[in-house]
Coordinates of C-alpha atoms in Angstrom, one line a residue:
Chain A
E1 CA 95.2 104.0 90.4
L2 CA 95.5 103.7 86.7
K3 CA 93.5 106.4 84.8
V4 CA 93.1 106.6 81.1
E5 CA 92.2 109.9 79.4
Q6 CA 91.2 110.6 75.8
N7 CA 91.0 113.8 74.0
P8 CA 89.2 115.2 72.3
L9 CA 86.0 113.7 73.7
F10 CA 84.1 114.8 70.6
L11 CA 85.5 115.4 67.1
S12 CA 83.6 116.7 64.1
M13 CA 85.7 116.7 61.0
Q14 CA 85.2 117.1 57.3
E15 CA 85.8 114.3 54.9
G16 CA 89.3 114.3 53.5
K17 CA 90.9 115.9 56.5
N18 CA 93.4 114.4 58.9
Y19 CA 93.3 114.3 62.6
T20 CA 94.7 112.6 65.7
I21 CA 93.0 111.2 68.8
Y22 CA 95.2 111.1 72.0
C23 CA 95.1 108.5 74.8
N24 CA 97.1 109.3 77.9
Y25 CA 97.4 106.9 80.8
S26 CA 98.8 107.4 84.3
T27 CA 100.9 104.4 85.2
T28 CA 103.2 102.0 83.5
S29 CA 101.7 99.6 81.1
D30 CA 103.0 97.8 78.0
R31 CA 99.7 96.9 76.4
L32 CA 97.2 99.2 74.8
Y33 CA 94.2 98.5 72.8
W34 CA 92.0 100.5 70.5
Y35 CA 88.4 99.7 69.9
R36 CA 85.6 101.1 67.7
Q37 CA 81.9 101.3 68.7
D38 CA 79.1 102.2 66.4
P39 CA 75.9 103.7 68.1
G40 CA 74.0 101.1 70.0
K41 CA 76.5 98.4 69.0
S42 CA 79.2 96.4 70.6
L43 CA 83.0 97.0 70.5
E44 CA 85.1 96.0 67.6
S45 CA 88.9 95.5 68.1
L46 CA 91.0 97.7 65.9
F47 CA 94.6 97.5 67.2
V48 CA 96.7 95.8 69.9
L49 CA 99.9 97.7 70.7
L50 CA 102.4 95.7 72.8
S51 CA 105.7 97.5 73.0
N52 CA 107.2 100.9 73.0
G53 CA 107.3 102.4 69.5
A54 CA 104.7 100.0 68.2
V55 CA 102.9 101.3 65.1
K56 CA 100.0 99.6 63.4
Q57 CA 98.0 100.7 60.4
E58 CA 94.7 99.5 58.9
G59 CA 93.2 101.5 56.0
R60 CA 92.9 105.1 57.0
L61 CA 93.7 104.5 60.7
M62 CA 97.2 104.3 62.2
A63 CA 97.9 103.7 65.9
S64 CA 101.1 104.2 67.8
L65 CA 102.4 103.7 71.3
D66 CA 105.0 105.6 73.4
T67 CA 105.2 103.8 76.7
K68 CA 107.8 106.3 78.1
A69 CA 105.4 109.2 77.5
R70 CA 102.4 107.0 78.4
L71 CA 100.7 108.1 75.3
S72 CA 99.0 106.4 72.3
T73 CA 97.7 108.2 69.3
L74 CA 95.1 107.1 66.7
H75 CA 95.7 109.0 63.5
I76 CA 93.0 109.4 60.9
T77 CA 94.1 110.1 57.3
A78 CA 91.7 111.5 54.7
A79 CA 88.6 110.8 56.8
V80 CA 85.5 109.3 55.2
H81 CA 81.9 109.1 56.6
D82 CA 82.2 105.4 57.4
L83 CA 84.8 106.2 60.1
S84 CA 82.1 108.0 62.2
A85 CA 81.9 106.1 65.4
T86 CA 83.2 106.3 69.0
Y87 CA 86.8 105.2 69.5
F88 CA 88.0 103.8 72.9
C89 CA 91.5 103.2 74.0
A90 CA 92.1 100.6 76.8
V91 CA 95.1 99.9 78.9
D92 CA 96.0 96.7 80.7
R93 CA 96.2 97.6 84.4
S94 CA 98.5 94.8 85.4
Y95 CA 101.3 92.9 83.8
N96 CA 99.9 89.4 84.4
T97 CA 96.2 89.9 84.0
D98 CA 93.9 91.1 81.2
K99 CA 92.0 93.6 83.3
L100 CA 91.5 96.7 81.1
I101 CA 90.8 100.3 82.0
F102 CA 88.9 102.1 79.3
G103 CA 89.1 105.7 78.3
T104 CA 85.9 107.7 78.1
G105 CA 85.9 107.5 74.3
T106 CA 86.2 109.9 71.5
R107 CA 83.1 110.4 69.4
L108 CA 84.0 111.0 65.8
Q109 CA 81.6 112.5 63.3
V110 CA 82.7 112.9 59.7
F111 CA 80.7 115.1 57.5
P112 CA 80.8 115.8 53.7
Chain B
D1 CA 80.9 80.6 63.2
G2 CA 82.8 81.3 66.5
G3 CA 81.7 84.2 68.6
I4 CA 80.0 85.5 71.7
T5 CA 76.3 85.7 72.1
Q6 CA 74.3 87.7 74.7
S7 CA 70.7 87.5 75.4
P8 CA 68.3 89.1 75.6
K9 CA 69.1 92.1 73.5
Y10 CA 66.7 94.3 75.5
L11 CA 65.6 93.7 79.1
F12 CA 63.2 95.5 81.3
R13 CA 63.2 95.1 85.0
K14 CA 60.9 96.2 87.7
E15 CA 62.4 97.6 90.9
G16 CA 63.1 94.9 93.4
Q17 CA 63.5 92.2 90.8
N18 CA 66.6 90.1 90.1
V19 CA 67.4 89.5 86.4
T20 CA 70.0 87.4 84.7
L21 CA 71.9 88.2 81.6
S22 CA 73.2 85.4 79.5
C23 CA 76.7 85.3 77.9
E24 CA 77.9 82.3 75.8
Q25 CA 81.0 81.9 73.8
N26 CA 82.2 79.1 71.5
L27 CA 85.7 80.5 71.0
N28 CA 87.2 78.1 73.5
H29 CA 88.4 81.1 75.5
D30 CA 89.4 80.6 79.2
A31 CA 88.8 84.2 80.3
M32 CA 85.4 86.0 80.4
Y33 CA 84.4 89.4 81.5
W34 CA 81.4 91.6 82.2
Y35 CA 81.4 95.3 81.7
R36 CA 78.8 98.0 82.2
Q37 CA 78.6 101.1 79.9
D38 CA 76.6 104.2 80.8
P39 CA 75.7 106.7 78.2
G40 CA 78.6 108.8 76.9
Q41 CA 81.1 106.9 79.0
G42 CA 83.7 104.2 78.8
L43 CA 83.4 100.6 80.0
R44 CA 83.7 99.6 83.7
L45 CA 84.6 96.1 84.8
I46 CA 82.0 94.3 86.9
Y47 CA 83.3 90.7 87.2
Y48 CA 85.8 88.6 85.4
S49 CA 86.7 84.9 85.3
Q50 CA 90.0 83.5 84.4
I51 CA 89.0 79.8 84.5
V52 CA 86.0 77.6 85.2
N53 CA 84.6 77.7 88.7
D54 CA 86.6 80.8 89.6
F55 CA 85.8 84.5 89.3
Q56 CA 86.9 87.8 90.8
K57 CA 85.2 91.1 91.5
G58 CA 86.0 94.0 89.2
D59 CA 85.6 97.7 90.0
I60 CA 81.9 97.9 90.4
A61 CA 80.8 94.4 91.6
E62 CA 78.3 95.6 94.2
G63 CA 74.8 94.5 93.4
Y64 CA 75.9 92.0 90.8
S65 CA 76.7 88.2 91.0
V66 CA 78.1 85.7 88.5
S67 CA 78.8 82.1 88.1
R68 CA 81.2 80.1 85.8
E69 CA 80.1 76.5 85.9
K70 CA 81.0 75.9 82.3
K71 CA 83.8 77.3 80.1
E72 CA 81.3 78.5 77.5
S73 CA 79.0 80.4 79.9
F74 CA 79.3 83.3 82.2
P75 CA 75.9 84.6 83.3
L76 CA 75.5 87.9 85.2
T77 CA 72.7 88.4 87.7
V78 CA 71.7 92.0 88.5
T79 CA 70.2 91.9 91.9
S80 CA 67.8 94.3 93.6
A81 CA 70.8 95.6 95.6
Q82 CA 72.0 97.4 92.5
K83 CA 70.5 100.8 92.9
N84 CA 71.0 102.1 89.4
P85 CA 71.1 99.2 87.0
T86 CA 69.9 100.9 83.8
A87 CA 72.9 100.6 81.4
F88 CA 74.3 98.7 78.5
Y89 CA 76.0 95.4 79.6
L90 CA 78.8 93.9 77.5
C91 CA 80.3 90.5 77.9
A92 CA 83.8 89.8 76.5
S93 CA 86.2 86.9 76.3
S94 CA 89.9 86.4 75.7
I95 CA 92.1 83.4 75.1
S96 CA 93.4 83.6 78.6
A97 CA 93.8 86.3 81.2
Y98 CA 97.5 86.1 80.8
S99 CA 97.7 86.6 77.1
T100 CA 98.3 89.7 75.1
D101 CA 95.4 88.9 72.8
T102 CA 92.5 91.3 72.6
Q103 CA 89.2 90.9 74.3
Y104 CA 86.3 90.0 72.0
F105 CA 82.9 91.5 72.8
G106 CA 79.4 90.3 72.5
P107 CA 76.5 92.4 71.0
G108 CA 75.4 93.6 74.5
T109 CA 72.2 93.7 76.5
R110 CA 70.4 96.9 77.2
L111 CA 68.8 96.8 80.7
T112 CA 66.2 99.3 81.7
V113 CA 64.6 99.6 85.1
L114 CA 60.9 100.6 85.0

């Protein structure tokens, strides 16, 4: 059974600092997604990672995928308050379907 | 504007009642999904549909039912058999169930059992 674990579950960081969120998954998958969720809101797609070694960047966020290690990272550079949200990774559980398994999420709080 | 709409935004249900949550998309997507989110947790798949007139159970389908009579619509019924239905329900769609495209989510319906 595919399991997806994120750590940390909660992250409080100061503006301007860097940090990394980790997403580990238990079985082979070539597709990994990162989403952002603001409190009480829906999910917003951030990144789609489709192959080993894939790296994508948008603003202060950079995501990477290592399929051999079954690990994805979401790196935050010089955090700002607007990045405060919950971040989810999700892994496609099967090669030919779009059925996702979500991690439990990392709640990020950025303070001045 | 293309997107996914869900209604109502908030829904209150008395015990023993069935309620139906609406999900509509105008993105021309083939695949649609229903997820449940409990506080402080990730999303769990309830049902999904890869094409009109076809749907499959997800991980937590017990106490729920769906229909897919039109491409644009994928309503979810929460039946009285669902013992703990209070949660945030999210509908999503993607181009097809076999694509690598991301899933796009609606704004959600918050269901509370009184």
